[in-house]
Coordinates of C-alpha atoms and ligand atoms in Angstrom, one line a residue:
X1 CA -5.0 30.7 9.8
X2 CA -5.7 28.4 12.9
X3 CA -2.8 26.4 13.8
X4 CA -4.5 23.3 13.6
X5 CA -5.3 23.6 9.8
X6 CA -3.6 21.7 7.0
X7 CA -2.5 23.4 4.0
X8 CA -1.1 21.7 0.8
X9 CA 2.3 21.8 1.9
X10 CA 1.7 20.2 5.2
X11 CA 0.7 16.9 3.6
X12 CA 3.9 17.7 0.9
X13 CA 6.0 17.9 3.7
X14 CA 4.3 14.8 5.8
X15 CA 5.2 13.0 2.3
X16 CA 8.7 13.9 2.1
X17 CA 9.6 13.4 5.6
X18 CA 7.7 9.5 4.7
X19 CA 10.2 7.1 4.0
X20 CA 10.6 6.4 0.1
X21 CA 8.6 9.9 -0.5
X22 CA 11.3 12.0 -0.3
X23 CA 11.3 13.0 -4.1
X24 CA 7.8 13.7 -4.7
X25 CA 8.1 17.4 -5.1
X26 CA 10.2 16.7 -8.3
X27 CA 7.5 16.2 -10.7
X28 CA 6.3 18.8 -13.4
X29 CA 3.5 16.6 -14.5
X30 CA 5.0 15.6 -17.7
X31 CA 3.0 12.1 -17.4
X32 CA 5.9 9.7 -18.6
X33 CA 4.9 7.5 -16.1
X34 CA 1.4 6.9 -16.4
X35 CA 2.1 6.2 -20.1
X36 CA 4.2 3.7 -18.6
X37 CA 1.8 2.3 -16.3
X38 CA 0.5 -1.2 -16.9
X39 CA -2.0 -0.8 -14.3
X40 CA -3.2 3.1 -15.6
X41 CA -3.8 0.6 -19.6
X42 CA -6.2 -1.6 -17.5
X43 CA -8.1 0.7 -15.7
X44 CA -9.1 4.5 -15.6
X45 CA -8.9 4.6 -12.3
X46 CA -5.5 4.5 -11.7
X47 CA -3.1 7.4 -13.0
X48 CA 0.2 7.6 -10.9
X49 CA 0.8 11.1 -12.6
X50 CA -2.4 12.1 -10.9
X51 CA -2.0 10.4 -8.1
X52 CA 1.1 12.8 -7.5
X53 CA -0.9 15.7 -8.3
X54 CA -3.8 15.3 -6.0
X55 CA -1.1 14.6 -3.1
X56 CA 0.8 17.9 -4.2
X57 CA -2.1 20.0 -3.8
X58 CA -3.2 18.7 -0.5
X59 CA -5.7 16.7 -1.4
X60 CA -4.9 14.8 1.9
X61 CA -8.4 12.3 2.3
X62 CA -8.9 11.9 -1.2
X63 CA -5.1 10.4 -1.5
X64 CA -5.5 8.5 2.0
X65 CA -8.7 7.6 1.9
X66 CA -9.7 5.9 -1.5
X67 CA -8.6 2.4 -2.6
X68 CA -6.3 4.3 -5.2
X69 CA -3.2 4.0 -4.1
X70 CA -3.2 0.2 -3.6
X71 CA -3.8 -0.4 -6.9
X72 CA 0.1 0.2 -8.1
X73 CA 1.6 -3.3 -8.8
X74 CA 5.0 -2.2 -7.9
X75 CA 6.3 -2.7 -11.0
X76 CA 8.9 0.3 -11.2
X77 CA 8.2 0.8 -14.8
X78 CA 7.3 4.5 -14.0
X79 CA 10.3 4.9 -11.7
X80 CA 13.1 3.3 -14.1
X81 CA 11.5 6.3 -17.0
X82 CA 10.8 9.7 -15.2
X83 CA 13.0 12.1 -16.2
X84 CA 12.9 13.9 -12.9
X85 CA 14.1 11.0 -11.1
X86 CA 10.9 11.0 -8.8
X87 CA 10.8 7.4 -7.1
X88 CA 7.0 7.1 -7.6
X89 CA 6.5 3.4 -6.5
X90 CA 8.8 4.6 -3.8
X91 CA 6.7 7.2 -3.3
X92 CA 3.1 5.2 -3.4
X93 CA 4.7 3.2 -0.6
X94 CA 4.8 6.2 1.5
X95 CA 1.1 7.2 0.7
X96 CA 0.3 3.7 1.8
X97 CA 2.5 3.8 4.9
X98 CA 1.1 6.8 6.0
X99 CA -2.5 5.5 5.2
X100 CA -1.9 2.6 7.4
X101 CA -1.1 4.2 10.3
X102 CA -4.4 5.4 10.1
X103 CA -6.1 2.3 10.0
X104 CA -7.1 3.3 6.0
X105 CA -6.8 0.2 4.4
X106 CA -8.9 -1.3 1.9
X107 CA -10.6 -4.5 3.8
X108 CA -9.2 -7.4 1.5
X109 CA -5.6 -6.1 3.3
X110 CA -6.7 -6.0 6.4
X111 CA -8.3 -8.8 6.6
X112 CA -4.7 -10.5 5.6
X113 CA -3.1 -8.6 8.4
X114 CA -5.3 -9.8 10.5
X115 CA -4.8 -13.8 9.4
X116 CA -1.1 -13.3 9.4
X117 CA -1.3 -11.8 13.1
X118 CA -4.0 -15.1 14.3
X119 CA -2.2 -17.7 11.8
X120 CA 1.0 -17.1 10.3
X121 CA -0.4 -17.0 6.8
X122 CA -2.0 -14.4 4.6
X123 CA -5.1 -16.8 3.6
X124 CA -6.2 -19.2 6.2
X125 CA -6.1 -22.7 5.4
X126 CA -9.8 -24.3 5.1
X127 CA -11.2 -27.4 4.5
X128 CA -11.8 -26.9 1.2
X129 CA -8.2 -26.2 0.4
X130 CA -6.8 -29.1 2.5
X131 CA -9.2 -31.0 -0.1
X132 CA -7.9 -29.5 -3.1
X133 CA -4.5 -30.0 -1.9
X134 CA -5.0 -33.4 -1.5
X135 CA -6.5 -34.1 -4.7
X136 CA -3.6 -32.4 -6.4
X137 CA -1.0 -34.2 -5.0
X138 CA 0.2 -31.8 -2.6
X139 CA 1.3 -32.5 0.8
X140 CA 0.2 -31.2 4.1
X141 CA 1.1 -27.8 4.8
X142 CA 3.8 -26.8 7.5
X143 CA 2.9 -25.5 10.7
X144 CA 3.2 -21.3 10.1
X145 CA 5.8 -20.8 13.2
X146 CA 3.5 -18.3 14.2
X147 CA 4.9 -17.8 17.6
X148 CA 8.4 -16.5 15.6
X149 CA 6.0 -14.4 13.0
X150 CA 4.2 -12.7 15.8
X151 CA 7.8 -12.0 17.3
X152 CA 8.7 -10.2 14.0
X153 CA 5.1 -8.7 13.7
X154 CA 5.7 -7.0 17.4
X155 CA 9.6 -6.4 16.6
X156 CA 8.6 -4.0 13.8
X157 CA 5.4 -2.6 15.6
X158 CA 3.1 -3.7 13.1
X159 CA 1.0 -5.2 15.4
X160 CA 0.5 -2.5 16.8
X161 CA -1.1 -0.7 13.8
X162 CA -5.0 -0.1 13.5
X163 CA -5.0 -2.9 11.1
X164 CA -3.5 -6.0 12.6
X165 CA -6.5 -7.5 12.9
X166 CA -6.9 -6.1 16.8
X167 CA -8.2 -2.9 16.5
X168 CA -9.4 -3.1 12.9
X169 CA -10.8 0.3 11.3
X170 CA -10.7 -0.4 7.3
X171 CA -11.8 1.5 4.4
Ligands
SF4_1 S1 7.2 10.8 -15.0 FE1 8.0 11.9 -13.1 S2 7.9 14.1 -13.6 FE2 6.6 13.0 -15.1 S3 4.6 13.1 -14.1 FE3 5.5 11.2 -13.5 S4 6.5 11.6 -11.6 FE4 6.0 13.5 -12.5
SF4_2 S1 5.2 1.0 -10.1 FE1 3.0 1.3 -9.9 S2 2.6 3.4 -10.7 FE2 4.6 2.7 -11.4 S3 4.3 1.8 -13.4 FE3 4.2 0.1 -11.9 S4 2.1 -0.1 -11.4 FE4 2.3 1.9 -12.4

């Protein structure tokens, strides 16, 4: 085999050495926790059981590369009830962490990267807010400190991922 081929167990052991995906090759498939899913009742096309599967056989740009994995709500539901202790939310972090790095982010996410980088907020104020904010009752927003949130944003290296709004590949 050419060195620079992937096999399954590269991307098994990309996962585990991931933060939070440590535990992935625990799971037998028993499905406990899409049963447990909220977010696999809404919609067929999210099944953390599968999810797992796919990324234990390797299945590297299907995992990375569809919207999939965002769709997890973080709930833990799935986490608190496998019997094999496998910290899936834990481990859909990792998926998405590793995703990032390669600028594979569904746009609606990096879009807010990018507003958080520019402004301090995830959603940019606009006119039509200010508005609605008035005529609720609400007062002005606060300025965002963005000068301390960019600190933090270039303290952790995140702006210096392909999606901080700079050098912006998305999926
Ligand atoms: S509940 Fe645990 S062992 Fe069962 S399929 Fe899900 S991750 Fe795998
Ligand atoms: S943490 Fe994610 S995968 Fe687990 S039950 Fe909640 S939504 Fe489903």
């Amino acid at each position: 085999m050419a060195a620079q081929e992937r096999t399954s167990s590269d991307f098994t052991v990309e996962i585990k050495q991931t933060l939070g995906g440590e535990s992935i090759t625990r799971c037998y498939q028993c499905g406990t926790c899409a049963s447990s899913c909220p977010v696999a009742k809404m919609t067929d096309r999210y099944n953390p059981r599968e999810v797992i599967r796919l990324a234990l056989l390797g299945q590297r740009e299907n995992v990375l590369g569809s919207d999939t994995i965002w769709l997890c709500a973080s709930c833990y539901q799935c986490q608190e009830r496998c019997p094999q202790e496998v910290e899936i939310a834990d481990v859909i972090y990792a998926l998405r962490n590793i995703a990032i790095r390669e600028g594979k982010v569904p746009k609606i996410y990096a879009e807010f990267a990018a507003t958080l980088t520019r402004d301090g907020r995830l959603v940019s104020m606009s006119k039509f807010l200010e508005k609605k904010r008035i005529e609720y009752g609400l007062p002005p927003l606060k300025p965002t400190g963005v000068e301390a949130i960019r600190k933090i944003l270039s303290a952790t290296g995140f702006d210096k991922l392909p999606i901080s709004g700079m050098k912006g590949e998305s999926t």
